[in-house]
Amino acid sequence: LPKPSKVAKVEHHAAMAFDDLPAFMSELGAATGLTSRALEFTILTAARTTEALGAQWSEFDLHKKIWTVPAVRMKAGKEHRVPLSARAVEIIRELETLKRNEFVFPGEKPGRHLSNMSMLMLLRRMMHGELTVHGFRSTFRDWAAETTSFPNFIVEMALAHAIESKVEGAYRRGDLLEKRRALMVAWGQYCKKAISRPPCRLDKSAMATSSMG
């Protein structure tokens, strides 16, 4: 019999067309609050919601512009290094001045990170309630496939997807960090394409009320 994953109905997450993303990122960048920065960071890194919200300060090397997500927090159970674009690094540096606990995106409860629902609620307040946070990974995938020449396995590695092809899987002996860095830098540049980003308006008063926004 075939594997259940081969015959099970696939439910796709609602995603934004990549052509609409720069305008959305401009709107998101102008918004205040910790959740706005969390969503922006999640999109820039093409990370899963739980990976981004659970990010801890100890996982970052801002000098090398790398975020290392430990295996225990990854869906595939394998450590994942994420090259950070300039804006992703900027977000982390902004939040360093407001550090409250071990989490980069702290929640209201002591020792906890933002709620998994926080970014979804933000999308609803931004009048994009038809979208899902996970869907931005599809936006990234579509952008890479349709507008860049990066090989498929590089994009799949950036998404921390398992690669079933034995030929492509042979490249998994290393994580091709620098090749993926070029991809994530290009993604970061696309996200701010033709956009004049306003100065950061994140402040402590925003932090105090940002667990759901």
PDB file of N, CA and C in Angstrom, residues 108-143:
ATOM      1  N   GLU A 108       3.211  37.800  27.568  1.00  0.00           N
ATOM      2  CA  GLU A 108       2.827  38.475  28.807  1.00  0.00           C
ATOM      3  C   GLU A 108       3.185  37.652  30.037  1.00  0.00           C
ATOM      4  N   LYS A 109       3.060  36.327  29.928  1.00  0.00           N
ATOM      5  CA  LYS A 109       3.349  35.465  31.063  1.00  0.00           C
ATOM      6  C   LYS A 109       4.852  35.303  31.239  1.00  0.00           C
ATOM      7  N   PRO A 110       5.355  35.342  32.475  1.00  0.00           N
ATOM      8  CA  PRO A 110       6.793  35.212  32.731  1.00  0.00           C
ATOM      9  C   PRO A 110       7.356  33.924  32.122  1.00  0.00           C
ATOM     10  N   GLY A 111       8.487  34.059  31.435  1.00  0.00           N
ATOM     11  CA  GLY A 111       9.152  32.898  30.874  1.00  0.00           C
ATOM     12  C   GLY A 111       8.483  32.283  29.670  1.00  0.00           C
ATOM     13  N   ARG A 112       7.545  32.990  29.039  1.00  0.00           N
ATOM     14  CA  ARG A 112       6.838  32.462  27.880  1.00  0.00           C
ATOM     15  C   ARG A 112       7.050  33.374  26.673  1.00  0.00           C
ATOM     16  N   HIS A 113       6.894  32.799  25.479  1.00  0.00           N
ATOM     17  CA  HIS A 113       6.966  33.612  24.263  1.00  0.00           C
ATOM     18  C   HIS A 113       5.557  34.002  23.825  1.00  0.00           C
ATOM     19  N   LEU A 114       5.459  34.805  22.784  1.00  0.00           N
ATOM     20  CA  LEU A 114       4.161  35.224  22.259  1.00  0.00           C
ATOM     21  C   LEU A 114       3.285  34.015  21.935  1.00  0.00           C
ATOM     22  N   SER A 115       1.996  34.210  22.039  1.00  0.00           N
ATOM     23  CA  SER A 115       1.039  33.166  21.699  1.00  0.00           C
ATOM     24  C   SER A 115       1.125  32.810  20.226  1.00  0.00           C
ATOM     25  N   ASN A 116       0.899  31.534  19.915  1.00  0.00           N
ATOM     26  CA  ASN A 116       0.896  31.095  18.523  1.00  0.00           C
ATOM     27  C   ASN A 116      -0.206  31.776  17.712  1.00  0.00           C
ATOM     28  N   MET A 117      -1.224  32.297  18.388  1.00  0.00           N
ATOM     29  CA  MET A 117      -2.331  32.964  17.707  1.00  0.00           C
ATOM     30  C   MET A 117      -2.064  34.446  17.457  1.00  0.00           C
ATOM     31  N   SER A 118      -1.018  34.982  18.047  1.00  0.00           N
ATOM     32  CA  SER A 118      -0.795  36.427  17.999  1.00  0.00           C
ATOM     33  C   SER A 118      -0.632  36.952  16.579  1.00  0.00           C
ATOM     34  N   MET A 119       0.148  36.264  15.762  1.00  0.00           N
ATOM     35  CA  MET A 119       0.382  36.744  14.404  1.00  0.00           C
ATOM     36  C   MET A 119      -0.851  36.554  13.527  1.00  0.00           C
ATOM     37  N   LEU A 120      -1.610  35.497  13.771  1.00  0.00           N
ATOM     38  CA  LEU A 120      -2.841  35.293  13.019  1.00  0.00           C
ATOM     39  C   LEU A 120      -3.853  36.397  13.324  1.00  0.00           C
ATOM     40  N   MET A 121      -3.927  36.780  14.595  1.00  0.00           N
ATOM     41  CA  MET A 121      -4.821  37.870  14.977  1.00  0.00           C
ATOM     42  C   MET A 121      -4.365  39.189  14.373  1.00  0.00           C
ATOM     43  N   LEU A 122      -3.069  39.384  14.266  1.00  0.00           N
ATOM     44  CA  LEU A 122      -2.542  40.588  13.635  1.00  0.00           C
ATOM     45  C   LEU A 122      -2.969  40.656  12.172  1.00  0.00           C
ATOM     46  N   LEU A 123      -2.880  39.537  11.472  1.00  0.00           N
ATOM     47  CA  LEU A 123      -3.311  39.505  10.076  1.00  0.00           C
ATOM     48  C   LEU A 123      -4.782  39.898   9.953  1.00  0.00           C
ATOM     49  N   ARG A 124      -5.589  39.462  10.884  1.00  0.00           N
ATOM     50  CA  ARG A 124      -7.013  39.808  10.853  1.00  0.00           C
ATOM     51  C   ARG A 124      -7.203  41.308  11.062  1.00  0.00           C
ATOM     52  N   ARG A 125      -6.440  41.892  11.981  1.00  0.00           N
ATOM     53  CA  ARG A 125      -6.555  43.331  12.223  1.00  0.00           C
ATOM     54  C   ARG A 125      -6.056  44.142  11.035  1.00  0.00           C
ATOM     55  N   MET A 126      -5.140  43.554  10.250  1.00  0.00           N
ATOM     56  CA  MET A 126      -4.628  44.220   9.058  1.00  0.00           C
ATOM     57  C   MET A 126      -5.521  43.953   7.844  1.00  0.00           C
ATOM     58  N   MET A 127      -6.682  43.347   8.085  1.00  0.00           N
ATOM     59  CA  MET A 127      -7.660  43.050   7.041  1.00  0.00           C
ATOM     60  C   MET A 127      -7.145  42.002   6.056  1.00  0.00           C
ATOM     61  N   HIS A 128      -6.362  41.070   6.571  1.00  0.00           N
ATOM     62  CA  HIS A 128      -5.877  39.946   5.777  1.00  0.00           C
ATOM     63  C   HIS A 128      -6.228  38.642   6.474  1.00  0.00           C
ATOM     64  N   GLY A 129      -7.429  38.592   6.996  1.00  0.00           N
ATOM     65  CA  GLY A 129      -7.857  37.428   7.756  1.00  0.00           C
ATOM     66  C   GLY A 129      -7.964  36.154   6.938  1.00  0.00           C
ATOM     67  N   GLU A 130      -7.934  36.276   5.606  1.00  0.00           N
ATOM     68  CA  GLU A 130      -8.009  35.089   4.756  1.00  0.00           C
ATOM     69  C   GLU A 130      -6.671  34.365   4.673  1.00  0.00           C
ATOM     70  N   LEU A 131      -5.610  35.014   5.158  1.00  0.00           N
ATOM     71  CA  LEU A 131      -4.265  34.450   5.067  1.00  0.00           C
ATOM     72  C   LEU A 131      -3.891  33.667   6.321  1.00  0.00           C
ATOM     73  N   THR A 132      -2.854  32.856   6.186  1.00  0.00           N
ATOM     74  CA  THR A 132      -2.259  32.194   7.341  1.00  0.00           C
ATOM     75  C   THR A 132      -0.786  32.582   7.390  1.00  0.00           C
ATOM     76  N   VAL A 133      -0.202  32.514   8.571  1.00  0.00           N
ATOM     77  CA  VAL A 133       1.230  32.822   8.706  1.00  0.00           C
ATOM     78  C   VAL A 133       2.046  31.798   7.932  1.00  0.00           C
ATOM     79  N   HIS A 134       1.677  30.535   8.047  1.00  0.00           N
ATOM     80  CA  HIS A 134       2.409  29.477   7.354  1.00  0.00           C
ATOM     81  C   HIS A 134       2.393  29.697   5.840  1.00  0.00           C
ATOM     82  N   GLY A 135       1.353  30.337   5.349  1.00  0.00           N
ATOM     83  CA  GLY A 135       1.235  30.571   3.925  1.00  0.00           C
ATOM     84  C   GLY A 135       2.337  31.432   3.344  1.00  0.00           C
ATOM     85  N   PHE A 136       3.001  32.234   4.171  1.00  0.00           N
ATOM     86  CA  PHE A 136       4.091  33.072   3.667  1.00  0.00           C
ATOM     87  C   PHE A 136       5.291  32.221   3.249  1.00  0.00           C
ATOM     88  N   ARG A 137       5.389  30.998   3.760  1.00  0.00           N
ATOM     89  CA  ARG A 137       6.424  30.087   3.290  1.00  0.00           C
ATOM     90  C   ARG A 137       6.142  29.695   1.831  1.00  0.00           C
ATOM     91  N   SER A 138       4.869  29.558   1.498  1.00  0.00           N
ATOM     92  CA  SER A 138       4.488  29.288   0.111  1.00  0.00           C
ATOM     93  C   SER A 138       4.766  30.494  -0.779  1.00  0.00           C
ATOM     94  N   THR A 139       4.528  31.687  -0.228  1.00  0.00           N
ATOM     95  CA  THR A 139       4.845  32.918  -0.963  1.00  0.00           C
ATOM     96  C   THR A 139       6.328  32.946  -1.308  1.00  0.00           C
ATOM     97  N   PHE A 140       7.159  32.631  -0.324  1.00  0.00           N
ATOM     98  CA  PHE A 140       8.611  32.567  -0.525  1.00  0.00           C
ATOM     99  C   PHE A 140       8.958  31.524  -1.586  1.00  0.00           C
ATOM    100  N   ARG A 141       8.332  30.363  -1.494  1.00  0.00           N
ATOM    101  CA  ARG A 141       8.619  29.269  -2.437  1.00  0.00           C
ATOM    102  C   ARG A 141       8.233  29.669  -3.852  1.00  0.00           C
ATOM    103  N   ASP A 142       7.070  30.298  -4.023  1.00  0.00           N
ATOM    104  CA  ASP A 142       6.624  30.719  -5.345  1.00  0.00           C
ATOM    105  C   ASP A 142       7.538  31.792  -5.920  1.00  0.00           C
ATOM    106  N   TRP A 143       7.919  32.762  -5.068  1.00  0.00           N
ATOM    107  CA  TRP A 143       8.828  33.831  -5.521  1.00  0.00           C
ATOM    108  C   TRP A 143      10.139  33.242  -6.012  1.00  0.00           C
TER     109      TRP A 143
END
